[in-house]
Short mmCIF file of C-alpha atoms in Angstrom, two decimals:
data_model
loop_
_atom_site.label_atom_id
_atom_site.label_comp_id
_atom_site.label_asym_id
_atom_site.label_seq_id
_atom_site.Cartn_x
_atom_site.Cartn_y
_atom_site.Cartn_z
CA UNK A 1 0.00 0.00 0.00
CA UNK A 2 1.47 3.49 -0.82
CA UNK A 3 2.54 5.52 1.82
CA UNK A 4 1.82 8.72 -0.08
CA UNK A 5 -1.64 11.20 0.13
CA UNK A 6 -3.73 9.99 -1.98
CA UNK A 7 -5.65 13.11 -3.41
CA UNK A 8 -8.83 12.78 -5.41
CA UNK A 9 -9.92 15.21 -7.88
CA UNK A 10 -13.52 15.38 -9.11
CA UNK A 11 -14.27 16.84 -13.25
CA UNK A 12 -10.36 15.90 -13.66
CA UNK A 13 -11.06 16.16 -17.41
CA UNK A 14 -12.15 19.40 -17.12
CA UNK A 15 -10.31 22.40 -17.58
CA UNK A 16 -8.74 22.89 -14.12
CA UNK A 17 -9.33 19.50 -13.18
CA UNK A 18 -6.80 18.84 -16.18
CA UNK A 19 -4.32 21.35 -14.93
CA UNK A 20 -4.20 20.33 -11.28
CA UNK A 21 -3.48 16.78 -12.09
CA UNK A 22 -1.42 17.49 -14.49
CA UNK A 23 -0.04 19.04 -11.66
CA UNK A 24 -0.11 16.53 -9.05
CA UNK A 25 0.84 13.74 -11.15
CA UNK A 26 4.15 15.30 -11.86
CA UNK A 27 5.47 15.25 -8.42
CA UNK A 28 6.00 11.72 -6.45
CA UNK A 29 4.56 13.31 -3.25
CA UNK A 30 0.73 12.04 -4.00
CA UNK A 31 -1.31 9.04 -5.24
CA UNK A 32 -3.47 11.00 -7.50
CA UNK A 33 -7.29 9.59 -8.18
CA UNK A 34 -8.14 11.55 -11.16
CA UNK A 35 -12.77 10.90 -12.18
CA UNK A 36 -14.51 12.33 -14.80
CA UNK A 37 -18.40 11.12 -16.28
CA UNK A 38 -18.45 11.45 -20.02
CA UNK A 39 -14.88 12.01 -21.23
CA UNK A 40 -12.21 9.76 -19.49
CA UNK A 41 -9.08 10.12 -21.90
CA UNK A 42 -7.28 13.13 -20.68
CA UNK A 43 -4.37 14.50 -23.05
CA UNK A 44 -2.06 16.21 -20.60
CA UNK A 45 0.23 16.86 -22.98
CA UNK A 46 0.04 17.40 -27.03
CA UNK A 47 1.91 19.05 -30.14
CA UNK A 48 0.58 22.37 -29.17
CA UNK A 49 0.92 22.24 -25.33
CA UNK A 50 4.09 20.78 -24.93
CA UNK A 51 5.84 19.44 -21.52
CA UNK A 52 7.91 22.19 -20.14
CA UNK A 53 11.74 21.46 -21.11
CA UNK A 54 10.18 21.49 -24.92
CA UNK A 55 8.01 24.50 -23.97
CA UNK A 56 9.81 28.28 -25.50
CA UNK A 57 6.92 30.16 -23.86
CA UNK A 58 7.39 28.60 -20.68
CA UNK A 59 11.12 30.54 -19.01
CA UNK A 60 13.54 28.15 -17.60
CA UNK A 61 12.05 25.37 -15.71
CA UNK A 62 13.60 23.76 -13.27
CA UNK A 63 15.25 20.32 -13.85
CA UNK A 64 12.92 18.63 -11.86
CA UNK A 65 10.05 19.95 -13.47
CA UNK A 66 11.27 18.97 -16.31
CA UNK A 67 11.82 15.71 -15.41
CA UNK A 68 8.70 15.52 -14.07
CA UNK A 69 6.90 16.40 -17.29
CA UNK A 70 8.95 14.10 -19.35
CA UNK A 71 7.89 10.95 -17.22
CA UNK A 72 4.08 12.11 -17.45
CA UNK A 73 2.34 9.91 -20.00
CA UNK A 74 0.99 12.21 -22.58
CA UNK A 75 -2.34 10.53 -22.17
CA UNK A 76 -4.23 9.35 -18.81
CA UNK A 77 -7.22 7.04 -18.30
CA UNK A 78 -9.65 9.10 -15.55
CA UNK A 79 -11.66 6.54 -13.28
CA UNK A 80 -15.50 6.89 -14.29
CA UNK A 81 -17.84 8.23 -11.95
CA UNK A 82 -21.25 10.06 -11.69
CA UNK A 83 -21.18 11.86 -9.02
CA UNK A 84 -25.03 11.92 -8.95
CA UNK A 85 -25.18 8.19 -7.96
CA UNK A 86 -24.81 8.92 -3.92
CA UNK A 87 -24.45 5.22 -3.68
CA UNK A 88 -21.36 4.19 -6.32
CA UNK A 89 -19.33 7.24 -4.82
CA UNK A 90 -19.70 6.50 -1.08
CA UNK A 91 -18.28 3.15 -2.48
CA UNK A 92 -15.57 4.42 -4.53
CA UNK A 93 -14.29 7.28 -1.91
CA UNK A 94 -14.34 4.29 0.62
CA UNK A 95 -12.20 2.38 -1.56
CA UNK A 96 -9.57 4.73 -2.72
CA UNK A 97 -9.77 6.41 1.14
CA UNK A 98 -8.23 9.84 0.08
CA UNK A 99 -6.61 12.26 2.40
CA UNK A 100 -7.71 15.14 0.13
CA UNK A 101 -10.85 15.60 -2.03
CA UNK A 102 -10.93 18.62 -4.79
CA UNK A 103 -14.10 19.29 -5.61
CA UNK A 104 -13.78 20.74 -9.12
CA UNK A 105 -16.95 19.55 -10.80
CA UNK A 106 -19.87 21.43 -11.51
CA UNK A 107 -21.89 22.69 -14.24
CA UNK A 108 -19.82 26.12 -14.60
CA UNK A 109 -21.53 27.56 -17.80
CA UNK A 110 -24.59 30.50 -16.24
CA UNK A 111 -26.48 30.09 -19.70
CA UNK A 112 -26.57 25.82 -19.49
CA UNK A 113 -27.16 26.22 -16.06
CA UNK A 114 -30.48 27.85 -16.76
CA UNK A 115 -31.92 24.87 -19.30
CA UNK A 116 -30.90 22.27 -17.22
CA UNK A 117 -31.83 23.50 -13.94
CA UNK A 118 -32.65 20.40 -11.90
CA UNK A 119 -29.41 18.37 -12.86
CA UNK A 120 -27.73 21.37 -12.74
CA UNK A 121 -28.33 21.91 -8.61
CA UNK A 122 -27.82 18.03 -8.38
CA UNK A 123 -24.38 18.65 -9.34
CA UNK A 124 -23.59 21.87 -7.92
CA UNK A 125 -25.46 21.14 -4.73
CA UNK A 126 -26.49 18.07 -3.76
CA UNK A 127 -23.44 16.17 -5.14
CA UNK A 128 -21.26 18.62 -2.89
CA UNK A 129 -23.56 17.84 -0.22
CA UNK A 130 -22.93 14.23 -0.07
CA UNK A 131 -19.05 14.50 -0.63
CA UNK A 132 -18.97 16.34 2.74
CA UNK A 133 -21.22 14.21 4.52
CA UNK A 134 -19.05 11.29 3.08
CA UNK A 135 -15.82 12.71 4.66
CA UNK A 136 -17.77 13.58 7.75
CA UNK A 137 -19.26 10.26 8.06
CA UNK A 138 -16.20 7.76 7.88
CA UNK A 139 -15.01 5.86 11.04
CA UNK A 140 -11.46 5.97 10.87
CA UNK A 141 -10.13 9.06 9.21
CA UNK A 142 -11.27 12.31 8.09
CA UNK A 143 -10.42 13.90 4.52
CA UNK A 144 -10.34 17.30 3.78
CA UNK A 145 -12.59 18.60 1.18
CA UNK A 146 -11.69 21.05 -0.77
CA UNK A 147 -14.45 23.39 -3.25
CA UNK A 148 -14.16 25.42 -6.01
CA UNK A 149 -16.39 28.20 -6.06
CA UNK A 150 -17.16 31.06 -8.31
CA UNK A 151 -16.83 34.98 -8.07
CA UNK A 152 -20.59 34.81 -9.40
CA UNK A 153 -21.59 34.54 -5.69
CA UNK A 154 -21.04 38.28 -5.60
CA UNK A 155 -23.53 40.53 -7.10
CA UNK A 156 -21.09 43.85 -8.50
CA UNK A 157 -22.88 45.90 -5.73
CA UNK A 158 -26.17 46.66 -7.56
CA UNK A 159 -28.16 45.29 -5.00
CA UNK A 160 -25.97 44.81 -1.80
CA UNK A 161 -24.09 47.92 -2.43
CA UNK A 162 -21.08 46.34 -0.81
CA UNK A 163 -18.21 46.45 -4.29
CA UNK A 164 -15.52 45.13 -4.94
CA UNK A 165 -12.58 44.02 -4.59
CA UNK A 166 -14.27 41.21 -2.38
CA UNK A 167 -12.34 39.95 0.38
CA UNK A 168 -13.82 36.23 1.94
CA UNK A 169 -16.02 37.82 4.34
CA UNK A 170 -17.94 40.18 1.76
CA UNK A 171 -21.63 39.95 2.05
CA UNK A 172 -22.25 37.40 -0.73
CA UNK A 173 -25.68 38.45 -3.06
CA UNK A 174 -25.99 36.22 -6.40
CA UNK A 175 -27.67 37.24 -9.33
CA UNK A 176 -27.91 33.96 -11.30
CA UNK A 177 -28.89 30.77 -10.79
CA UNK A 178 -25.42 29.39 -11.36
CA UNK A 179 -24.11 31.73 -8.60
CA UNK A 180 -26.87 30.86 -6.36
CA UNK A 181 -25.93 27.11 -6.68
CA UNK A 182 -22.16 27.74 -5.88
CA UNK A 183 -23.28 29.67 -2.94
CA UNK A 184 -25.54 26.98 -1.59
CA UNK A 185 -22.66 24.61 -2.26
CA UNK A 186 -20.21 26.95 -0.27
CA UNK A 187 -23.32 27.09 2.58
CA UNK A 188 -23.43 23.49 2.49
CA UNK A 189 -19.72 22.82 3.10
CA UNK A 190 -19.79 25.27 6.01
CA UNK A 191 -22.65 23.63 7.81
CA UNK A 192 -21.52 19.82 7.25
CA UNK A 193 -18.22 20.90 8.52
CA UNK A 194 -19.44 23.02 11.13
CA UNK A 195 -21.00 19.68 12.74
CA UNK A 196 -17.89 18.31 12.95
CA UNK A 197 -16.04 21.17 14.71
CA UNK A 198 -19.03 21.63 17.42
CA UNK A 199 -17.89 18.00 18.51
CA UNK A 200 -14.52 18.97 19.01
CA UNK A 201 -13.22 17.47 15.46
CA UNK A 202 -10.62 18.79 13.57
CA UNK A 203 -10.05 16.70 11.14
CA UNK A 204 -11.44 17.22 7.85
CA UNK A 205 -12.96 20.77 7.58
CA UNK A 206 -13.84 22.17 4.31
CA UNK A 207 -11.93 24.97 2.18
CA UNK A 208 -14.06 26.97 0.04
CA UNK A 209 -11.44 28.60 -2.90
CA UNK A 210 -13.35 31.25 -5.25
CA UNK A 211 -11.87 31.77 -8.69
CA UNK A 212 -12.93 34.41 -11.40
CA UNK A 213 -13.40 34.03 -15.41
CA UNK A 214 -10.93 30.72 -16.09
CA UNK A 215 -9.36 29.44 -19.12
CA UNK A 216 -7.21 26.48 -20.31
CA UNK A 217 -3.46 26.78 -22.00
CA UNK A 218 -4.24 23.21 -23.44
CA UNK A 219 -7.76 24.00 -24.73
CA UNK A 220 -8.47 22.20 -28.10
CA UNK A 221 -11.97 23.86 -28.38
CA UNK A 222 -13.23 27.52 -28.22
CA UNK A 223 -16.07 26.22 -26.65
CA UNK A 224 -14.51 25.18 -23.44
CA UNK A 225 -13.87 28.74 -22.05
CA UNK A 226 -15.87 31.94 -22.21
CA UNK A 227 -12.60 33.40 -22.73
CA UNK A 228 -11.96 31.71 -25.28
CA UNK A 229 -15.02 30.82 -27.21
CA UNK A 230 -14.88 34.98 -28.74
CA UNK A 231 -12.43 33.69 -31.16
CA UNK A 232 -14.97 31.88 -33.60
CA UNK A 233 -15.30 35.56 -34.98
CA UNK A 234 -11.99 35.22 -36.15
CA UNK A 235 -12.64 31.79 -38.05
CA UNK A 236 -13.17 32.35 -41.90
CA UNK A 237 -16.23 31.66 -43.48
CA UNK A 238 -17.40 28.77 -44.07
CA UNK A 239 -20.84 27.83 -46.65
CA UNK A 240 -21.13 31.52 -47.50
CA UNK A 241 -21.38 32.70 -44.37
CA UNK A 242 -19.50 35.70 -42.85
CA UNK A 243 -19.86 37.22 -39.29
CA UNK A 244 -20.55 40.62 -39.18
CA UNK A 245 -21.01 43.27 -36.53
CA UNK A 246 -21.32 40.73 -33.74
CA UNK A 247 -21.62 41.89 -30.10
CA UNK A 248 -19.06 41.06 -27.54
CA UNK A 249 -19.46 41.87 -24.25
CA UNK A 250 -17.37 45.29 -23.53
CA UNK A 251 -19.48 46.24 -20.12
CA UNK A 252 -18.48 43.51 -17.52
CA UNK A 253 -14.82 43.31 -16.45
CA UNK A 254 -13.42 39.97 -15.82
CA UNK A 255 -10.11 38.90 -14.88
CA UNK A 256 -9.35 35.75 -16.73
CA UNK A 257 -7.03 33.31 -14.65
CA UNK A 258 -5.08 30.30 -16.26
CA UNK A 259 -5.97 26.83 -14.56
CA UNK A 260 -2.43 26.53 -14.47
CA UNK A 261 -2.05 29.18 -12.01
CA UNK A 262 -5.05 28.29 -10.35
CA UNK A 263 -3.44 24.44 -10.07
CA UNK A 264 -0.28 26.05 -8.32
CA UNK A 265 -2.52 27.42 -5.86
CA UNK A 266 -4.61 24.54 -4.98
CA UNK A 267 -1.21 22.48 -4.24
CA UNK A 268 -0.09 24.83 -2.04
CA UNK A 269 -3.50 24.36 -0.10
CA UNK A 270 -3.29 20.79 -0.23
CA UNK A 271 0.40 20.68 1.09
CA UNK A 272 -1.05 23.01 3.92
CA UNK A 273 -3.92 20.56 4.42
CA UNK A 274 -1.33 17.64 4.93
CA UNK A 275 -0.06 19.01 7.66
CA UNK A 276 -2.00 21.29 9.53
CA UNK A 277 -5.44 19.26 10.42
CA UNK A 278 -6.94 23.10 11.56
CA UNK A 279 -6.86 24.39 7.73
CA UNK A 280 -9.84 25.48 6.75
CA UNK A 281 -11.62 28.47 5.61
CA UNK A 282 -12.54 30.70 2.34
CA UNK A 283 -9.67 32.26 0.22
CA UNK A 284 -9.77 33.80 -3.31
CA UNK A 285 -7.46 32.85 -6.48
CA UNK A 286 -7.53 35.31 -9.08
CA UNK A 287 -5.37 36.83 -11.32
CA UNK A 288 -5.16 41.00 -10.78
CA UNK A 289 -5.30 41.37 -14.93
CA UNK A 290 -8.40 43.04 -15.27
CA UNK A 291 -10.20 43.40 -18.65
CA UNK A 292 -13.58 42.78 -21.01
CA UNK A 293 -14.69 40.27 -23.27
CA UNK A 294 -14.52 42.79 -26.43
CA UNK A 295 -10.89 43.86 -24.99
CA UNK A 296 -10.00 40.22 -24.36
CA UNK A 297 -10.77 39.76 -28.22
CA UNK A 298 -8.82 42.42 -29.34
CA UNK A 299 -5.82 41.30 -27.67
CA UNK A 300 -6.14 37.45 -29.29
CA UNK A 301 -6.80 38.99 -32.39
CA UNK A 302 -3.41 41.50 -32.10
CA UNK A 303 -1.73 38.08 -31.12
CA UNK A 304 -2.84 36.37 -34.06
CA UNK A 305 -1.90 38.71 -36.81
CA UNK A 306 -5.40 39.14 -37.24
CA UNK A 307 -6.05 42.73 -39.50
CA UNK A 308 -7.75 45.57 -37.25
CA UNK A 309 -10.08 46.04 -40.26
CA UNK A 310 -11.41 42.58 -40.35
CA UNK A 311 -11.76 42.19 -36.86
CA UNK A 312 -13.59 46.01 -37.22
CA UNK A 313 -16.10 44.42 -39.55
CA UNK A 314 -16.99 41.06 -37.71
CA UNK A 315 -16.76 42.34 -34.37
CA UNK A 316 -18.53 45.41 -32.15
CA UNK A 317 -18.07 46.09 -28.45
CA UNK A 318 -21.40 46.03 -26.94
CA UNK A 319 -20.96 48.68 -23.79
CA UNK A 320 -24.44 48.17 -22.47
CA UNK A 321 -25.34 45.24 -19.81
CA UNK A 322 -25.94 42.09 -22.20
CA UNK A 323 -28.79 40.96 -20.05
CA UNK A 324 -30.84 43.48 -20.77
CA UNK A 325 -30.65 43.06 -24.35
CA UNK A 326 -31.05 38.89 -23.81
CA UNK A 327 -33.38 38.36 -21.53
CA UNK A 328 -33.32 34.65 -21.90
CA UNK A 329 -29.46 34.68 -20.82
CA UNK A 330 -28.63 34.69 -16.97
CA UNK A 331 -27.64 37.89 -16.07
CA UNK A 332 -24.10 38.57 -14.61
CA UNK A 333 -22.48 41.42 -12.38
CA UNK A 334 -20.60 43.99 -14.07
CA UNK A 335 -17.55 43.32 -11.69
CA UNK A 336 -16.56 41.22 -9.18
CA UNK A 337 -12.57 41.42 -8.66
CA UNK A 338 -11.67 38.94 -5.44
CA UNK A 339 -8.47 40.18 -3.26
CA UNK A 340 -6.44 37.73 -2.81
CA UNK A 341 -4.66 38.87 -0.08
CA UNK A 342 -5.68 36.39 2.84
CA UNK A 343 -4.84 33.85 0.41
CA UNK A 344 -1.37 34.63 0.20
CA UNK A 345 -0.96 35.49 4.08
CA UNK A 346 -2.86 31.92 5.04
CA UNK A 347 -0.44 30.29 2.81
CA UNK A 348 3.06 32.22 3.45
CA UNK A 349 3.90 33.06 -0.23
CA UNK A 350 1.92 33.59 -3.78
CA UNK A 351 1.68 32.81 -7.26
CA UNK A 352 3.03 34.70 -9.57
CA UNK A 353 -0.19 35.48 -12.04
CA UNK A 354 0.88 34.49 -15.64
CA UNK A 355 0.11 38.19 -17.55
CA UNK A 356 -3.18 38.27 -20.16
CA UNK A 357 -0.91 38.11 -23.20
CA UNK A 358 1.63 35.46 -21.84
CA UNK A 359 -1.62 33.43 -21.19
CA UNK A 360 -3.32 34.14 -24.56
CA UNK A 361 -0.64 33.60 -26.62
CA UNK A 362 -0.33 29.57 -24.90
CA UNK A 363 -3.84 29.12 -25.26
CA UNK A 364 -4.19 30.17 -28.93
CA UNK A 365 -1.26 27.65 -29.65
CA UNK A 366 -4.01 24.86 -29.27
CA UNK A 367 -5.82 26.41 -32.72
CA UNK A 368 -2.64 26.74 -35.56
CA UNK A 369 -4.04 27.89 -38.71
CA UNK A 370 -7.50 28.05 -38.23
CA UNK A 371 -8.01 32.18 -37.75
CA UNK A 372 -8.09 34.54 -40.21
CA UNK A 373 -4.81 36.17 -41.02
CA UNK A 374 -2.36 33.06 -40.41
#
């Protein structure tokens, strides 16, 4: 039997389940359980997102790192489970007995959330619900549990009147369904574990970790991040068809964060989870990059070589609230910028952000030759 933490990670083939175990697996500290539902082949490594001793926009990596990366199969086979069957992963956490749980699964798209509503709480709720009566409930050990919330949980100010930056402790006020859900999952995580700590307990207390607008370095479809998925504009035209004068979004401002970053963070949370049995708590991860949709766009496009006329004519910056112009869409805040700073102090150092065009230009790599202008 290994000696090592075993750490599980839920929605490991999505996009930061990906990068955190990616992550994980490239250090011989853990055992790492990666599960996913639907897609269980998880590419950690490909011709566009290469390891990081072949990686030029990557500076120096260590030689360990390196190493690391080299000895990481390319491709990974994710254990299969549905996280909606209460029964198969009682079993399955009871068999694998992890020291740490990440929770990153969820349905994280506001717009899907809203036309699947019931299977969408399932997952965001009542799926987190039962992970932390799971670790509450077993006889001989307690595991952390650690959840990835949303910034959505925050409302911009327009009805609380408390704005940003948020700090942990800001008054949380959702305006859409998808934030509500993360919220209830973040309520749900405080209450399970706040059984456990009335009866003395320490073991196994939850860790709630917010993150903004996120996006994937290793993305092989737009579709996978909203800060990516702007891009189709820059595809040619295909049956005829040319864009023009869509709308992007130039009235909320984001701050898009790599899962890679994001990743970094989490380890350093689980290494303090290890060894301190006390850890618990809220804490923020975002990157301090602030910017727009539209202005996200314009930076890919500069990136790509794409002309400033073409993206002119296919392209508009929409500077009034998109809800109100789609009422069928869930609404979002305009802003909702998390300070990190307790994050950093609770953890005794902090990741260094990677900067909006560092991060665009590694996740574009993914797409050679498909935009306009290459």
């Amino acid at each position: 039997m290994s000696t090592q933490p075993t750490v599980l990670i839920t929605g490991a083939s999505g996009m930061l389940g990906r990068a955190l175990h990616r992550l994980l697996l490239t250090s011989s500290s853990y055992n790492v359980v990666g599960t996913g539902h639907s897609r269980l082949t998880v590419t950690h490594y490909h011709e566009h997102f290469p390891p990081p001793n072949n990686d030029t926009a990557h500076s120096s990596p260590s030689a360990a790192a390196a190493a690391a990366a080299d000895s990481l199969a390319n491709t990974v086979e994710l254990h299969k489970l549905d996280l909606l069957d209460h029964k198969a992963t009682t079993e399955f956490i009871q068999h694998h007995h992890p020291d740490i749980i990440i929770h990153c699964a969820a349905q994280r798209y506001p717009d899907a959330f809203e036309s699947n509503l019931e299977e969408s709480i399932q997952l965001n709720v009542e799926s987190t619900r039962h992970l932390a009566q799971i670790c509450m409930s077993q006889p001989d050990y307690r595991p952390h549990l650690i959840y990835i919330s949303t910034s959505y949980v925050f409302d911009g100010g327009v009805i609380s009147k408390e704005f940003p930056p948020y700090v942990p402790t800001s008054v949380a006020n959702p305006i859409n369904n998808y934030g509500r859900s993360k919220w209830d999952g973040e309520c749900v995580i405080r209450d399970v574990m706040n059984v456990a700590k009335s009866n003395s307990d320490c073991r196994g207390r939850g860790i709630i970790v917010r993150v903004p607008l996120l996006y994937g370095e290793d993305c092989i479809q737009l579709d996978e991040s909203p800060a990516l998925e702007m891009m189709k504009v820059l595809l040619p035209a295909t049956a005829g068809t040319t864009i023009k004068n869509k709308k992007i979004d130039n009235w909320a401002l984001r701050f898009p964060t790599s899962c890679e970053d994001v990743a970094k963070a989490l380890k350093l949370m689980i290494d303090r989870a290890l060894i301190d049995e006390h850890f618990d708590g809220t804490y923020h991860v975002s990157s301090p990059h602030g910017i727009t949709k539209y202005g996200l766009l314009q930076l890919q496009s500069q990136l790509l070589n794409v002309p400033k006329s073409e993206l002119d004519e296919r392209a508009v910056g929409n500077d009034d609230n998109p809800s109100a112009a789609n009422p069928l869409a869930a609404p979002r805040p305009q802003c909702t910028q998390l300070n990190c700073e307790d994050t950093w102090s609770a953890l005794g150092c902090q990741v260094e952000f990677t900067t909006l065009q560092d991060g665009m230009r590694r996740s574009s790599r993914g797409f050679p030759g498909r935009f306009i202008g290459q």
